[in-house]
mmCIF file of C-alpha atoms and ligand atoms in Angstrom:
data_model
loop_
_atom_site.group_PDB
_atom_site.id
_atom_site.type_symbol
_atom_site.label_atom_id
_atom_site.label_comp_id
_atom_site.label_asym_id
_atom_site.label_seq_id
_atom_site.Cartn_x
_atom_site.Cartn_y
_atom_site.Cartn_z
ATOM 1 C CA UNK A 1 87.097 79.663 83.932
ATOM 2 C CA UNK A 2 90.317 77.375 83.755
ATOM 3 C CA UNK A 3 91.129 74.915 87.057
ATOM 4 C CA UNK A 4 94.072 73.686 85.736
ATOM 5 C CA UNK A 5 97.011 73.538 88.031
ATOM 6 C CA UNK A 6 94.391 73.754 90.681
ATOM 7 C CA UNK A 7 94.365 71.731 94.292
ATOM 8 C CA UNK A 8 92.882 72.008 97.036
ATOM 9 C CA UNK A 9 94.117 70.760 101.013
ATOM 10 C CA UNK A 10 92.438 70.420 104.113
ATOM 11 C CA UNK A 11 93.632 72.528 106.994
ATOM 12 C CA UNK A 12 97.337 72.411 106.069
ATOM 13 C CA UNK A 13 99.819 72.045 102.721
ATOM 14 C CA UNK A 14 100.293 68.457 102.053
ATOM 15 C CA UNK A 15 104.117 67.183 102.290
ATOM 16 C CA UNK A 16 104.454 67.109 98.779
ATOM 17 C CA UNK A 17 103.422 70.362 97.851
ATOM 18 C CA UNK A 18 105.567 71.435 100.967
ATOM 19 C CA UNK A 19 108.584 70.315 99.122
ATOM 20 C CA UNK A 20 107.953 71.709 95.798
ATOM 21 C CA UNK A 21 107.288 74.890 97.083
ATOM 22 C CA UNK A 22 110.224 75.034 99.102
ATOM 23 C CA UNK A 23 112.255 74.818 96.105
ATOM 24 C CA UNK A 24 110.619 78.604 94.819
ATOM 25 C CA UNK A 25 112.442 81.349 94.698
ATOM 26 C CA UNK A 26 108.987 83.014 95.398
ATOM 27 C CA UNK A 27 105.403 82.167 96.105
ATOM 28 C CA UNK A 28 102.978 84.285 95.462
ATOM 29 C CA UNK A 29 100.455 84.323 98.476
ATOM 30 C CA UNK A 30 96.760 85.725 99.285
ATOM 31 C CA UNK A 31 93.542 84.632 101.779
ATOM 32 C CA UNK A 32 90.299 84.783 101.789
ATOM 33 C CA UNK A 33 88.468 85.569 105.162
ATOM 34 C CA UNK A 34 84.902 85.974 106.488
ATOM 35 C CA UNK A 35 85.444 89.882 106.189
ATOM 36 C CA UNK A 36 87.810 92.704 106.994
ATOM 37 C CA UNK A 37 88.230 93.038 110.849
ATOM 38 C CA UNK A 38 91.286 91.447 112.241
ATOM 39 C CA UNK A 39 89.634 89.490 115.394
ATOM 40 C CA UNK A 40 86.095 88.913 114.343
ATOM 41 C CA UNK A 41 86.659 87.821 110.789
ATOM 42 C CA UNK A 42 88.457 84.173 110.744
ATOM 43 C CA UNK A 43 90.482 83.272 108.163
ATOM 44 C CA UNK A 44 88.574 80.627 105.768
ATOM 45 C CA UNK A 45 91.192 80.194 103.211
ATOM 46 C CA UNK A 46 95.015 80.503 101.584
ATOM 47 C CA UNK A 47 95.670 80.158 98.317
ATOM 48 C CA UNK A 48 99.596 79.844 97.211
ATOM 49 C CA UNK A 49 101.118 79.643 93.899
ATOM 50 C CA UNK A 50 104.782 79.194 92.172
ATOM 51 C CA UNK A 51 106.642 80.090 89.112
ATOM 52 C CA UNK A 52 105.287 77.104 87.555
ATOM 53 C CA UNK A 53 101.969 78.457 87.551
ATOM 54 C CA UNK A 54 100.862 75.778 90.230
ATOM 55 C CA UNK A 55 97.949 77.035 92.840
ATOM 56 C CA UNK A 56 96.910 75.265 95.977
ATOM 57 C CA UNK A 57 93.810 76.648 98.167
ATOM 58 C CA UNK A 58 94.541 75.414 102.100
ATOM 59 C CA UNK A 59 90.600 75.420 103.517
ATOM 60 C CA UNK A 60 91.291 76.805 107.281
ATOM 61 C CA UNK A 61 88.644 75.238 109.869
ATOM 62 C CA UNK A 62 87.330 77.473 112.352
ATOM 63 C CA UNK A 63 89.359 77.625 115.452
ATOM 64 C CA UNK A 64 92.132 76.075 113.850
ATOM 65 C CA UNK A 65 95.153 77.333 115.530
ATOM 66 C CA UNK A 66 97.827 75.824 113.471
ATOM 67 C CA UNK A 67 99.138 74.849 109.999
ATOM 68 C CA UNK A 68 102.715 73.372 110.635
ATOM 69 C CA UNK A 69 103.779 73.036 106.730
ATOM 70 C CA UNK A 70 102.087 76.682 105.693
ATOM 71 C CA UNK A 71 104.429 77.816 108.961
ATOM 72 C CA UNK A 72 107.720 76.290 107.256
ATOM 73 C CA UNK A 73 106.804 77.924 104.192
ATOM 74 C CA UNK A 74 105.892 81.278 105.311
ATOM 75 C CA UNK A 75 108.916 81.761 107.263
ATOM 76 C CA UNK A 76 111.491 79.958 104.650
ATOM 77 C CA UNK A 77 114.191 82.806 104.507
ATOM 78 C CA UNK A 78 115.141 82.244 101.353
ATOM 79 C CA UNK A 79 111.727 81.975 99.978
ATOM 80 C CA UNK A 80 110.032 85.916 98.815
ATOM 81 C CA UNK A 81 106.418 85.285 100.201
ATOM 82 C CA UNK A 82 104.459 87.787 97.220
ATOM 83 C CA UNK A 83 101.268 89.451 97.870
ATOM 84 C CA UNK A 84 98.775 92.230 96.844
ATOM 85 C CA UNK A 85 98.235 94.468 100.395
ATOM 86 C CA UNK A 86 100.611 92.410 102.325
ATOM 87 C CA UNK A 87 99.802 93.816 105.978
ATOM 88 C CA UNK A 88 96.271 92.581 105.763
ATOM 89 C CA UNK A 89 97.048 88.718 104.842
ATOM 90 C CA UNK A 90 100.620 88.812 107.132
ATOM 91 C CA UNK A 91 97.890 90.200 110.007
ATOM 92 C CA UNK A 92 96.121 87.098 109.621
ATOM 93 C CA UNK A 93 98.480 84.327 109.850
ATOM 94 C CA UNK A 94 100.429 85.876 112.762
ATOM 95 C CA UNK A 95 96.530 86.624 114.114
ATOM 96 C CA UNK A 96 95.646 83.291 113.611
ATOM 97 C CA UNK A 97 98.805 80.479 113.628
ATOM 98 C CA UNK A 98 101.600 82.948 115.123
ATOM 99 C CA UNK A 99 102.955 82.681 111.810
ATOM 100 C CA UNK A 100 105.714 84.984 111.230
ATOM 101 C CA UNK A 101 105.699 86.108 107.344
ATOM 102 C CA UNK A 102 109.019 86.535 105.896
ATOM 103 C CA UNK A 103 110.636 88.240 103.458
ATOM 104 C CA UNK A 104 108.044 89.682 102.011
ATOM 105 C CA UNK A 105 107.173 91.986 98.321
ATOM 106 C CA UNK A 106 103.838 93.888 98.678
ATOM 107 C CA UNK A 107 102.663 94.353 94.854
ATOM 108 C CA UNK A 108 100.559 97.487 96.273
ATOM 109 C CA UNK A 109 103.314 99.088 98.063
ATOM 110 C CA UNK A 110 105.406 98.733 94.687
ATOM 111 C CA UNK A 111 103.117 99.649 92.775
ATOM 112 C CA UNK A 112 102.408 103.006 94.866
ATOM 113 C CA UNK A 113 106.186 103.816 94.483
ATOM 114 C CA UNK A 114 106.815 102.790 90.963
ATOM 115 C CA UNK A 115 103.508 104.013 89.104
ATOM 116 C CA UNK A 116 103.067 107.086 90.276
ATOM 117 C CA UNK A 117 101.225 108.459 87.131
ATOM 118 C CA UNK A 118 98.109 106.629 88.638
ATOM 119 C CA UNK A 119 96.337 106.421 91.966
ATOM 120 C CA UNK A 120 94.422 103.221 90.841
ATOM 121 C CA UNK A 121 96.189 100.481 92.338
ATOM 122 C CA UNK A 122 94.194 97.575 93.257
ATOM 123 C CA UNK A 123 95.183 94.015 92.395
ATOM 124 C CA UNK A 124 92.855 94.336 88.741
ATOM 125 C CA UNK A 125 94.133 97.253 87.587
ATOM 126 C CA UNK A 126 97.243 95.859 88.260
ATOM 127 C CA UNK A 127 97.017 92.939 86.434
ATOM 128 C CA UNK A 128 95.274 94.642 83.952
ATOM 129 C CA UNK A 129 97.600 96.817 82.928
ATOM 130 C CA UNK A 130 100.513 94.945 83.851
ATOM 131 C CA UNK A 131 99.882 91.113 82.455
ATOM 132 C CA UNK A 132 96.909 92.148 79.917
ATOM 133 C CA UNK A 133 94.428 89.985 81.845
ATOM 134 C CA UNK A 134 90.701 91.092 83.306
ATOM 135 C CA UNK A 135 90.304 89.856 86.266
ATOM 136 C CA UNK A 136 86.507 88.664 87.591
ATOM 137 C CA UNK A 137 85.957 89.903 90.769
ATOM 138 C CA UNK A 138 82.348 89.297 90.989
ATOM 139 C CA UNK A 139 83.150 86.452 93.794
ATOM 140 C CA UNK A 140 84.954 88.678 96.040
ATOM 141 C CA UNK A 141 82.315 89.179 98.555
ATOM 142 C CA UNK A 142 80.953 85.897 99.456
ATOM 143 C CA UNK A 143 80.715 83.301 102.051
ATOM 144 C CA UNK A 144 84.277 82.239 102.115
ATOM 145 C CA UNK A 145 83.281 80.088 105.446
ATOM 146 C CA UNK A 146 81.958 77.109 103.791
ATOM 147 C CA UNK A 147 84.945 75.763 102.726
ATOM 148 C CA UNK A 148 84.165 72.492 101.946
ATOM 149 C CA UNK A 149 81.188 73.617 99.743
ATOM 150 C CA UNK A 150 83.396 76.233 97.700
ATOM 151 C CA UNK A 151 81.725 77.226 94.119
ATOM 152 C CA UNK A 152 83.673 77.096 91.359
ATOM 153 C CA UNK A 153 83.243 80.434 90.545
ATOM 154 C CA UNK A 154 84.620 81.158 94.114
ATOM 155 C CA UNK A 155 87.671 78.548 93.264
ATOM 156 C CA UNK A 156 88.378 80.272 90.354
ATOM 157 C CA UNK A 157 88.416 83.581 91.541
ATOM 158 C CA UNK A 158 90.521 82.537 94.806
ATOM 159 C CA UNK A 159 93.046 81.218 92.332
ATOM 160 C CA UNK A 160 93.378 83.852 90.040
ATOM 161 C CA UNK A 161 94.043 86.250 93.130
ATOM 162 C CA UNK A 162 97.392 84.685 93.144
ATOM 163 C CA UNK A 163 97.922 83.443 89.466
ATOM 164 C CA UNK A 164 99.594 86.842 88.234
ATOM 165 C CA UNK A 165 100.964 88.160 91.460
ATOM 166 C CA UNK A 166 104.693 86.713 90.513
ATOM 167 C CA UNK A 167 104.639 88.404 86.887
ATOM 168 C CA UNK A 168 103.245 91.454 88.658
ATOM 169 C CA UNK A 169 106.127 91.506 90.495
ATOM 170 C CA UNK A 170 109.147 90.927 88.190
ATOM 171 C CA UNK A 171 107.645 93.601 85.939
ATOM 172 C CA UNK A 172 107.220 96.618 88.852
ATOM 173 C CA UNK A 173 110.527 95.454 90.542
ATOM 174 C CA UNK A 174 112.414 96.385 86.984
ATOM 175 C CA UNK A 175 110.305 99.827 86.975
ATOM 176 C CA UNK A 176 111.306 100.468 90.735
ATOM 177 C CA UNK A 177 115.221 99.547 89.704
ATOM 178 C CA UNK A 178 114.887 101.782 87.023
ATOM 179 C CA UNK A 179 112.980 104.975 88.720
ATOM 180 C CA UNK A 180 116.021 104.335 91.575
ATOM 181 C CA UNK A 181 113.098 103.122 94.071
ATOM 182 C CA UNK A 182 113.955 99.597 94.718
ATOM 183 C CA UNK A 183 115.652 100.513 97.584
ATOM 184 C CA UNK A 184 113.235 102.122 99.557
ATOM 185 C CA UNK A 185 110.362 99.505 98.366
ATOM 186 C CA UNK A 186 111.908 96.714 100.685
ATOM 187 C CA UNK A 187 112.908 99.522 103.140
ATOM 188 C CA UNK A 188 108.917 99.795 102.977
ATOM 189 C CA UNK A 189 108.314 95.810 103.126
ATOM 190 C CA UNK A 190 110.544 95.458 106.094
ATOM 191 C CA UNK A 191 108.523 97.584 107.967
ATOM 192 C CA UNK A 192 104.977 95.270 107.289
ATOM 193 C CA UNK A 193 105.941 93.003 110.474
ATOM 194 C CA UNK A 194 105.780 96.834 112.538
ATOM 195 C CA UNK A 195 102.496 97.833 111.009
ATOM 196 C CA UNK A 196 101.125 94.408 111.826
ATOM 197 C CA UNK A 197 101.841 94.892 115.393
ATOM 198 C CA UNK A 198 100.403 98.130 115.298
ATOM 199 C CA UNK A 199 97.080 96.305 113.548
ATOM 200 C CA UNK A 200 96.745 93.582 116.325
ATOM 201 C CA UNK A 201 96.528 95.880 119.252
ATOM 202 C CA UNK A 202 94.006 98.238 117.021
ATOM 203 C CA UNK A 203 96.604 101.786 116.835
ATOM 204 C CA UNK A 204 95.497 103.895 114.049
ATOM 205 C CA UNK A 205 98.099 105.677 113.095
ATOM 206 C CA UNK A 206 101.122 106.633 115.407
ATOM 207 C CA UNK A 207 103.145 108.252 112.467
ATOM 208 C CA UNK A 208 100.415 110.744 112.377
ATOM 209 C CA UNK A 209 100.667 113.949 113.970
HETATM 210 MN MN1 MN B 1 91.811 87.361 97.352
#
């Protein structure tokens, strides 16, 4: 369990980290919440990390309804905001700040385009097979609300949700540019802001028949 390149804010990015990140070409980006239902389950933390390898957890408070410097950063146009299931963690800061997430890579949608010899695509299989690491994810169901008593099993495993997302990426966008795909991938990510909508006001599915 390595903490290295590890801090942790209260309720917002310092200005510091602001400015480092804003240099990125990407960050990688994922949350932790209380559970899965947009509405009733708050958001308790975000975790962000650059090229460099450098992770910061933001603890959210409960009924906090902004984060000014995670705002700048999240809608930075020049700045690819990474994640693993996108529409969930995009739902939750335009849910809970009015945070508008963009542009945006979904490492699940690419990986349902580009690795199509598999239907396992969750964020350790992923990584597994992708940057040889096993990911613990023994602390993925827990009390995520107590943020200021966080274990460090719970640290750990928040951090490591976002440690491999960039390397994830780089390695299916070259297997979507070379199965022609790459194209319709951020045809796909453009449409996350739609399905978000769609989330908020609790549609199913209109595409369906
Ligand atoms: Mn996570």
């Amino acid at each position: 369990m390595s903490l290295d390149n590890f801090q942790i804010c209260d309720r917002d990015l310092d200005d510091d980290t602001l400015t480092r990140y804003l240099q990125a070409e990407a960050i990688a980006v994922d949350t932790e919440t209380m559970g899965l239902v947009l509405g009733r389950d708050r958001l308790c933390l975000v975790q962000l990390c650059d090229l460099q390898g450098y992770v910061t957890a933001i603890q959210i408070n409960k009924g906090q309804t902004e984060a000014p410097n995670l705002q700048k950063l999240l809608e930075a146009e020049n700045i690819t905001k990474v994640f693993h299931f996108a529409r969930f963690d995009v739902a939750q800061f335009r849910y809970t700040f009015g945070i508008e997430t963009k542009p945006i890579f979904c490492t699940k949608i690419a990986s349902k385009l580009a690795r199509t010899y598999t239907s396992n695509h969750g964020l350790k299989n992923l990584v597994m097979e992708l940057e040889r690491v096993e990911l613990d994810k023994s602390s993925q169901s827990s009390d995520w609300g107590n943020a200021e008593n966080l274990s460090p099993q719970q640290l750990s495993y928040a951090a490591n949700d976002v440690r491999y997302l960039i390397g994830v990426r780089a390695k299916l966008t070259a297997m979507l540019k070379r199965e022609g795909r790459w194209e319709l991938a951020q045809q796909c990510f453009d449409c996350i802001p739609v399905f978000v909508s769609l989330d908020i006001l609790s549609y199913e599915n209109v595409f369906e028949h």
